[in-house]
């Protein structure tokens, strides 16, 4: 939360003083404040009975004039002092497309640079951004919360654009209601975040309201005080602006949108408020830039063709808006929020929870009685539900039992069948086993007989075999001996042949040598 001190805020309008700024005004303003804290007239039908009771009580009360000063006339002042000590809070919701001039107008209204960041056009959803500042003017502290709709009207599908706004307002009511319903509540220092006014920014198209504007205002009008404003009014001509205003108002009326009407029941402000109601929607221009006009610096927007002065009533309704919003009707907006919009939310919520002020036959019911009746109803309902559940349980158990019994029966039948099959199989197997055992016995017998025969024949053939072996050994030895003899003989024959061959060869060689030497001797070679 930022703390901003602005002593200049008090000099708002030259033609109208701000109530409470000077001591003479204190009394009337404190009376107004006192009134605002008194039980106010409410449209709630459930309060009809208590109104009658109060009327009856009043008729029984005697009115007396005192003979001297007692001092309770200072009660309103006491109240004012306490309120000043406590400080005030005011919450503004700005609804409008991105770039329509919301931040600039709020800065201009409170003559302060709140340094809100410029928002982008590319948010996928509408988001509400709340920022709280503490402002000081004279000795009055104001906790100001500005809630901005970020991304409003920027999505292609604008169907759900207003829902986050509605949800935000409801959430603030819910938070307050929860605090109120606490056993140990601290509403005295509770930061009340309920929205006191919604400044609805309309584009200066000169045509008509957009569907989104109508839908949003329609869904907000029972939850918040709506003050419609035509933004950037400097870009629409005077004649067009008048026609546009008339068109907008007729559209709002025909669509059944309830906008905030400045109250006319307090005669001190009735006249001005009534005339201001005729100027709605205000066509505003915002700017924090200062331009020198004559010898004075004024807030203005400077164009090549001239200067639009923000506080010049011929140029825009900015001053009317500031006067109505801040100086004259801020307390009424706070009060309307509490007595009308919050009451409606609270009533619906408590009714939803089952609370009511009147019982059957329109008899008034205290909270205790309502609680008892509700508890009784709840117990009855619980018992009924328990009984229902019990019956349902018994029914289910029965159904389950029947299903289980059926399954058991089926299982039993299956078991019997299997048992029978098993018995038959077993008998067959027994038979097979018996046959097999008989076969084994027969086979064993055969085997034993054949072994006996085998042994006998083996014994008989044993001696013959030995003789055969010896014979074989002898013949083998003879074969070997013959073999070696033949081998040595053939070797010997081979060597004789070889030797004869060698001798023939050498003889032939000797003879040829001899023949060669004889021919040489007969024919010697010529000498050179
Ligand atoms: P926001 O996104 O709605 O908060 O819009 P801004 O306050 O940031 O303003 C967007 C642009 O509009 C800025 O360039 C402002 O200077 C301009 N602007 C604000 N108020 C006015 C106005 O009354 N008239 C004109 N012509 N431009 C304005």
XYZ file of C-alpha atoms and ligand atoms in Angstrom:
556
model
C 0.000 0.000 0.000
C 1.398 3.410 -0.968
C 0.937 6.409 1.277
C 0.275 9.572 -0.715
C -0.174 12.914 0.939
C -1.955 15.571 -1.115
C -2.877 18.761 0.712
C -3.990 20.354 -2.568
C -6.935 17.979 -2.959
C -9.147 20.179 -0.770
C -9.412 22.964 -3.348
C -11.560 21.018 -5.700
C -14.315 23.223 -6.971
C -14.575 26.937 -6.569
C -18.396 26.939 -6.713
C -18.917 24.262 -4.058
C -17.111 23.656 -0.818
C -16.354 20.193 0.229
C -18.524 19.274 3.256
C -16.435 18.852 6.339
C -13.571 21.030 5.109
C -14.356 23.914 7.437
C -15.793 23.924 10.981
C -19.201 25.370 9.990
C -19.724 22.482 7.666
C -18.763 19.983 10.294
C -22.154 19.898 11.931
C -24.116 19.257 8.774
C -21.566 16.713 7.584
C -21.501 15.001 10.959
C -25.281 14.870 10.903
C -25.068 13.212 7.530
C -22.468 10.809 8.842
C -24.575 10.111 11.908
C -27.523 9.409 9.670
C -25.458 7.086 7.568
C -24.619 4.986 10.600
C -28.222 4.858 11.763
C -30.439 2.026 10.523
C -31.541 3.209 7.115
C -34.587 2.560 5.064
C -34.210 -0.718 3.309
C -36.153 -2.315 0.533
C -35.847 -5.719 2.184
C -39.390 -7.141 2.671
C -38.294 -9.172 5.677
C -37.765 -5.947 7.623
C -41.465 -5.070 7.287
C -42.337 -6.683 10.624
C -39.609 -4.919 12.589
C -40.609 -1.577 11.001
C -44.150 -2.044 12.341
C -42.789 -2.897 15.764
C -40.608 0.190 15.775
C -43.542 2.380 14.762
C -45.549 0.973 17.629
C -42.685 1.615 20.045
C -42.324 5.187 18.775
C -46.019 5.823 19.394
C -45.494 4.746 23.003
C -42.574 7.185 23.421
C -43.199 10.655 24.836
C -41.264 13.588 23.407
C -39.885 16.039 26.025
C -37.967 19.323 25.861
C -35.259 19.813 28.458
C -35.066 22.929 30.544
C -31.260 23.225 30.312
C -28.158 22.172 28.370
C -27.163 18.550 28.866
C -24.587 18.049 26.146
C -25.692 15.119 24.025
C -25.969 17.522 21.110
C -22.254 16.920 20.720
C -22.949 13.308 19.784
C -22.568 13.930 16.018
C -19.234 15.654 16.670
C -18.111 12.697 18.752
C -18.993 10.487 15.874
C -17.107 12.689 13.404
C -14.032 12.718 15.653
C -14.099 8.957 15.951
C -14.509 8.570 12.184
C -11.624 10.943 11.508
C -9.438 8.987 13.878
C -10.443 5.750 12.306
C -9.972 7.006 8.744
C -12.067 6.164 5.713
C -11.788 3.749 2.945
C -13.062 4.044 -0.595
C -12.781 1.453 -3.320
C -13.165 2.291 -6.996
C -13.507 -0.284 -9.732
C -12.586 0.894 -13.241
C -14.123 -1.217 -15.981
C -13.230 -0.507 -19.583
C -11.140 -1.615 -22.518
C -7.376 -1.412 -22.324
C -6.155 2.018 -23.387
C -9.501 3.758 -22.914
C -7.997 6.141 -20.372
C -8.818 4.534 -16.993
C -5.471 5.099 -15.291
C -5.148 8.631 -16.649
C -8.604 9.574 -15.358
C -7.931 8.160 -11.870
C -4.612 10.048 -11.717
C -6.392 13.226 -12.789
C -9.267 12.708 -10.318
C -6.981 12.370 -7.314
C -4.339 14.710 -8.742
C -1.726 12.063 -8.062
C 0.464 9.928 -10.202
C -0.426 6.416 -9.081
C 2.262 5.066 -11.410
C 0.163 2.227 -12.746
C 1.956 0.209 -15.396
C 0.632 0.338 -18.923
C -1.165 -2.946 -19.616
C -0.739 -5.072 -22.696
C -3.523 -6.039 -25.104
C -2.505 -9.700 -25.159
C -3.835 -11.170 -21.939
C -5.800 -14.373 -22.529
C -8.230 -13.598 -19.687
C -9.621 -10.595 -17.852
C -7.805 -10.072 -14.565
C -8.539 -7.632 -11.767
C -5.637 -5.720 -10.308
C -6.201 -3.983 -6.982
C -3.839 -1.414 -5.527
C -4.324 0.374 -2.251
C -2.965 3.826 -1.428
C -3.254 5.953 1.678
C -4.104 9.577 0.931
C -4.119 12.465 3.390
C -6.128 15.623 3.009
C -6.113 18.007 5.983
C -6.545 15.605 8.886
C -8.614 13.070 6.969
C -7.013 9.776 6.027
C -8.426 7.946 3.056
C -7.470 4.392 2.218
C -8.128 4.343 -1.502
C -8.211 1.109 -3.449
C -8.226 1.268 -7.225
C -9.219 -1.934 -8.947
C -8.423 -2.052 -12.644
C -9.748 -4.551 -15.168
C -6.696 -5.768 -17.037
C -7.348 -7.216 -20.487
C -11.042 -6.266 -20.543
C -12.401 -6.452 -24.111
C -9.078 -7.623 -25.519
C -10.002 -11.253 -26.178
C -11.540 -12.422 -29.455
C -14.200 -14.264 -27.505
C -15.619 -11.655 -25.146
C -18.303 -13.907 -23.700
C -16.578 -14.417 -20.369
C -15.164 -10.894 -20.045
C -17.556 -9.750 -17.342
C -17.532 -12.916 -15.207
C -14.181 -12.199 -13.475
C -15.517 -8.735 -12.573
C -18.702 -10.191 -11.064
C -16.676 -12.833 -9.217
C -14.318 -10.212 -7.811
C -17.179 -8.103 -6.427
C -18.834 -11.187 -4.901
C -15.544 -12.303 -3.383
C -15.212 -8.989 -1.543
C -18.774 -9.291 -0.210
C -18.079 -12.857 0.841
C -14.926 -11.831 2.704
C -16.891 -9.173 4.591
C -19.722 -11.603 5.376
C -17.259 -14.173 6.693
C -15.718 -11.535 8.946
C -19.188 -10.523 10.127
C -20.170 -14.119 10.905
C -17.053 -14.797 12.963
C -17.517 -15.269 16.702
C -14.529 -13.047 17.318
C -14.876 -10.452 14.605
C -12.901 -7.282 14.150
C -14.858 -5.148 11.722
C -13.416 -2.047 13.366
C -9.981 -2.529 11.858
C -11.087 -4.756 9.007
C -9.863 -3.603 5.598
C -13.138 -3.305 3.771
C -12.465 -4.208 0.152
C -16.063 -4.046 -1.047
C -16.368 -1.982 -4.217
C -18.106 1.338 -3.554
C -18.307 2.568 -7.102
C -17.752 1.220 -10.569
C -16.641 3.763 -13.159
C -17.733 2.188 -16.412
C -15.734 3.578 -19.345
C -17.649 3.785 -22.635
C -15.806 4.294 -25.939
C -16.642 7.621 -27.599
C -17.872 5.915 -30.767
C -20.903 8.190 -31.193
C -22.882 5.119 -32.187
C -24.358 3.038 -29.402
C -23.363 0.793 -26.525
C -21.486 -2.363 -27.383
C -23.072 -5.667 -26.406
C -20.198 -6.302 -24.017
C -20.906 -2.992 -22.251
C -24.611 -3.775 -21.911
C -23.975 -7.311 -20.687
C -21.354 -6.237 -18.188
C -23.398 -3.381 -16.790
C -26.475 -5.598 -16.576
C -24.620 -8.236 -14.589
C -23.066 -5.653 -12.270
C -25.942 -3.307 -11.567
C -27.323 -5.262 -8.590
C -23.873 -5.600 -7.046
C -22.280 -2.183 -7.329
C -23.022 1.499 -7.899
C -22.344 2.069 -11.592
C -21.404 5.519 -12.864
C -21.026 5.378 -16.656
C -18.504 7.758 -18.214
C -17.774 8.498 -21.852
C -13.988 8.289 -22.029
C -11.753 10.499 -24.197
C -14.637 12.884 -24.763
C -12.281 15.304 -26.511
C -12.402 13.160 -29.654
C -16.129 13.571 -30.216
C -17.822 16.760 -31.362
C -20.177 18.658 -29.063
C -23.292 17.973 -31.117
C -22.445 14.304 -31.519
C -21.731 14.021 -27.803
C -25.197 15.271 -26.871
C -26.861 12.802 -29.218
C -24.563 10.027 -27.981
C -25.449 10.718 -24.348
C -29.185 10.600 -25.066
C -28.791 7.392 -27.034
C -26.751 5.729 -24.305
C -29.243 6.622 -21.603
C -32.185 5.368 -23.635
C -30.330 2.125 -24.340
C -29.537 1.651 -20.661
C -33.160 2.263 -19.732
C -34.538 -0.058 -22.408
C -32.107 -2.798 -21.344
C -33.130 -2.377 -17.715
C -29.635 -1.437 -16.530
C -29.798 0.335 -13.191
C -27.071 2.942 -12.931
C -26.303 4.873 -9.764
C -28.499 7.925 -9.248
C -27.157 10.725 -7.085
C -29.451 10.882 -4.057
C -31.982 13.657 -3.844
C -33.380 12.957 -0.392
C -30.947 15.258 1.417
C -32.216 18.748 0.659
C -28.764 20.353 0.984
C -27.546 18.466 -2.062
C -30.836 17.475 -3.678
C -30.758 20.249 -6.274
C -27.230 19.727 -7.489
C -27.606 15.956 -7.459
C -30.841 16.129 -9.427
C -29.239 18.349 -12.061
C -26.169 16.081 -12.222
C -28.373 13.029 -12.750
C -29.465 14.771 -15.948
C -25.861 15.003 -17.151
C -25.178 11.285 -16.954
C -23.185 9.682 -18.491
C -20.362 12.132 -17.840
C -18.126 12.831 -20.815
C -14.635 13.066 -19.374
C -11.153 13.992 -20.431
C -8.107 12.964 -18.420
C -4.595 14.329 -18.435
C -1.823 14.971 -15.973
C -0.046 17.341 -18.376
C -0.086 21.009 -17.445
C -0.410 23.783 -20.027
C -0.100 27.505 -19.392
C -3.418 29.264 -20.078
C -3.181 32.987 -19.361
C -1.036 33.135 -16.293
C -2.267 29.841 -14.850
C -1.018 26.289 -15.316
C -3.971 23.982 -15.954
C -4.381 20.297 -16.657
C -4.999 19.944 -20.352
C -4.429 17.977 -23.526
C -2.650 19.987 -26.147
C -3.368 19.414 -29.837
C -2.068 21.137 -32.986
C -5.413 22.903 -33.282
C -5.826 23.875 -29.636
C -5.956 22.897 -25.980
C -8.589 20.769 -24.206
C -8.761 21.839 -20.595
C -9.642 19.000 -18.267
C -11.300 21.202 -15.645
C -13.098 23.452 -18.098
C -16.787 22.554 -17.963
C -17.229 23.657 -21.559
C -14.654 21.083 -22.596
C -15.582 18.088 -20.432
C -17.666 16.816 -17.507
C -14.536 15.964 -15.519
C -15.290 18.509 -12.788
C -18.878 17.276 -12.470
C -17.628 13.727 -12.042
C -15.040 14.717 -9.419
C -17.565 16.828 -7.540
C -20.174 14.098 -7.510
C -17.826 11.202 -6.851
C -15.480 12.646 -4.269
C -16.930 15.786 -2.728
C -20.657 15.220 -2.554
C -21.581 11.579 -2.743
C -18.634 9.523 -1.542
C -20.369 8.717 1.735
C -23.608 7.886 -0.053
C -21.749 5.519 -2.356
C -20.219 3.813 0.702
C -23.585 3.632 2.380
C -25.397 2.334 -0.714
C -22.758 -0.340 -1.015
C -23.388 -1.476 2.533
C -27.150 -1.079 2.800
C -28.202 -2.045 -0.701
C -25.686 -4.184 -2.505
C -24.065 -5.933 0.457
C -27.453 -6.443 2.114
C -28.759 -8.094 -1.029
C -25.703 -10.355 -1.216
C -25.951 -11.183 2.496
C -29.671 -11.894 2.304
C -29.323 -14.194 -0.691
C -26.370 -15.938 0.891
C -28.103 -16.475 4.254
C -31.275 -17.623 2.506
C -29.142 -20.007 0.489
C -27.795 -21.299 3.793
C -31.360 -21.802 4.970
C -31.793 -18.814 7.296
C -35.012 -16.838 7.246
C -36.595 -14.041 9.280
C -40.147 -15.370 9.120
C -41.389 -18.841 9.793
C -44.483 -20.559 8.490
C -47.632 -18.389 8.642
C -45.370 -15.315 8.384
C -44.475 -15.438 12.082
C -41.241 -13.637 12.944
C -38.429 -15.977 13.823
C -35.400 -15.172 15.945
C -31.997 -16.421 14.884
C -32.136 -18.955 17.713
C -35.504 -20.224 16.524
C -34.319 -20.336 12.934
C -31.263 -22.207 14.086
C -33.347 -24.664 16.117
C -35.804 -25.134 13.241
C -32.917 -25.625 10.863
C -31.265 -28.084 13.206
C -34.529 -29.952 13.607
C -34.997 -29.979 9.869
C -31.427 -31.106 9.436
C -31.791 -33.933 11.941
C -35.076 -34.990 10.318
C -33.414 -34.906 6.945
C -30.435 -36.803 8.288
C -32.648 -39.454 9.854
C -34.645 -39.758 6.676
C -31.434 -40.124 4.713
C -30.090 -42.651 7.237
C -33.320 -44.664 6.997
C -33.156 -44.494 3.222
C -29.547 -45.585 3.300
C -30.335 -48.404 5.707
C -33.126 -49.659 3.489
C -30.957 -49.329 0.481
C -28.222 -51.208 2.334
C -30.575 -54.034 3.333
C -31.898 -54.213 -0.212
C -28.379 -54.286 -1.590
C -27.344 -56.953 0.918
C -30.349 -59.052 -0.071
C -29.553 -58.672 -3.736
C -25.936 -59.501 -3.085
C -26.917 -62.506 -0.986
C -29.172 -63.818 -3.736
C -26.386 -63.339 -6.264
C -23.917 -65.086 -3.949
C -26.319 -67.950 -3.297
C -26.833 -68.438 -7.011
C -23.092 -68.371 -7.530
C -22.636 -70.868 -4.700
C -25.240 -73.170 -6.204
C -23.551 -72.981 -9.575
C -20.215 -73.647 -7.961
C -21.594 -76.637 -6.084
C -23.001 -78.091 -9.311
C -19.683 -77.503 -11.020
C -17.886 -79.135 -8.123
C -20.163 -82.189 -8.228
C -19.656 -82.524 -11.938
C -15.891 -82.229 -11.607
C -15.909 -84.701 -8.743
C -17.777 -87.187 -10.886
C -15.409 -86.707 -13.802
C -12.468 -87.038 -11.460
C -13.873 -90.266 -10.001
C -14.310 -91.740 -13.470
C -10.818 -90.684 -14.471
C -9.442 -92.198 -11.323
C -11.173 -95.481 -11.929
C -9.848 -95.581 -15.481
C -6.371 -94.870 -14.225
C -6.642 -97.547 -11.559
C -7.594 -100.033 -14.248
C -4.693 -98.954 -16.412
C -2.362 -99.201 -13.479
C -3.542 -102.712 -12.691
C -2.991 -103.777 -16.299
C 0.386 -102.152 -16.327
C 1.408 -103.890 -13.110
C 0.331 -107.204 -14.559
C 2.358 -106.437 -17.652
C 5.351 -105.499 -15.524
C 5.075 -108.740 -13.567
C 4.838 -110.772 -16.789
C 7.751 -108.874 -18.221
C 9.822 -109.409 -15.076
C 9.100 -113.087 -15.267
C 10.101 -113.206 -18.906
C 13.215 -111.229 -18.151
C 14.226 -113.582 -15.319
C 13.738 -116.646 -17.556
C 15.693 -115.099 -20.379
C 18.518 -114.219 -17.985
C 18.728 -117.807 -16.791
C 18.899 -119.040 -20.390
C 21.461 -116.450 -21.237
C 23.684 -117.438 -18.309
C 23.526 -121.065 -19.266
C 24.440 -120.425 -22.901
C 27.224 -118.096 -21.816
C 28.790 -120.740 -19.585
C 28.716 -123.250 -22.487
C 30.224 -120.997 -25.075
C 32.950 -119.737 -22.647
C 35.619 -122.631 -23.337
C 35.136 -122.596 -27.146
C 35.829 -118.939 -27.181
C 39.241 -119.397 -25.447
C 40.343 -121.974 -27.986
C 39.356 -119.712 -30.844
C 41.329 -116.907 -29.322
C 44.525 -118.951 -29.024
C 44.108 -120.151 -32.603
C 43.726 -116.665 -33.785
C 46.820 -115.580 -31.900
C 48.939 -118.340 -33.576
C 47.661 -117.592 -37.043
C 48.284 -113.921 -36.476
C 51.895 -114.638 -35.471
C 52.366 -116.810 -38.555
C 50.952 -114.135 -40.787
C 53.302 -111.593 -39.271
C 56.329 -113.885 -39.637
C 55.530 -114.689 -43.302
C 55.010 -111.040 -43.996
C 58.371 -110.015 -42.620
C 60.114 -112.789 -44.459
C 58.519 -111.751 -47.698
C 59.466 -108.196 -47.052
C 63.134 -108.980 -46.428
C 63.237 -111.213 -49.501
C 61.763 -108.560 -51.729
C 64.242 -106.056 -50.256
C 67.062 -108.339 -51.033
C 65.796 -108.957 -54.598
C 65.353 -105.232 -55.041
C 68.905 -104.501 -53.970
C 70.310 -107.193 -56.376
C 68.389 -105.657 -59.288
C 69.605 -102.234 -58.277
C 73.198 -103.387 -58.033
C 73.023 -105.125 -61.528
C 71.547 -101.958 -62.966
C 74.367 -99.863 -61.437
C 77.038 -102.263 -62.755
C 75.532 -102.163 -66.325
C 75.461 -98.393 -66.206
C 79.052 -98.035 -65.125
C 80.140 -100.525 -67.747
C 78.389 -98.570 -70.427
C 79.980 -95.382 -69.214
C 83.460 -96.905 -69.237
C 82.983 -98.205 -72.759
C 81.827 -94.835 -74.124
C 84.800 -93.085 -72.451
C 87.158 -95.534 -73.967
C 85.589 -95.054 -77.457
C 85.846 -91.250 -77.022
C 89.549 -91.283 -76.207
C 90.330 -93.545 -79.192
C 88.557 -91.191 -81.642
C 90.496 -88.219 -80.145
C 93.729 -89.885 -80.576
C 92.910 -90.625 -84.284
C 91.676 -87.048 -85.021
C 93.532 -84.508 -82.777
C 92.299 -80.863 -82.682
C 94.189 -78.253 -84.972
C 96.824 -75.997 -83.158
C 96.570 -72.182 -83.675
P -5.939 2.451 -19.622
O -5.250 1.287 -20.257
O -7.411 2.371 -19.771
O -5.527 2.677 -18.207
O -5.528 3.756 -20.473
P -4.441 4.876 -20.133
O -4.907 5.756 -19.030
O -3.125 4.213 -19.956
O -4.487 5.755 -21.469
C -4.152 5.217 -22.690
C -3.838 6.344 -23.662
O -4.959 7.194 -23.813
C -2.706 7.241 -23.189
O -1.903 7.561 -24.288
C -3.398 8.478 -22.673
O -2.619 9.655 -22.824
C -4.607 8.538 -23.584
N -5.710 9.217 -22.921
C -6.074 9.126 -21.655
N -7.140 9.898 -21.422
C -7.430 10.502 -22.584
C -8.426 11.447 -22.972
O -9.256 11.872 -22.198
N -8.443 11.846 -24.283
C -7.549 11.386 -25.178
N -7.629 11.839 -26.403
N -6.605 10.516 -24.829
C -6.538 10.088 -23.553
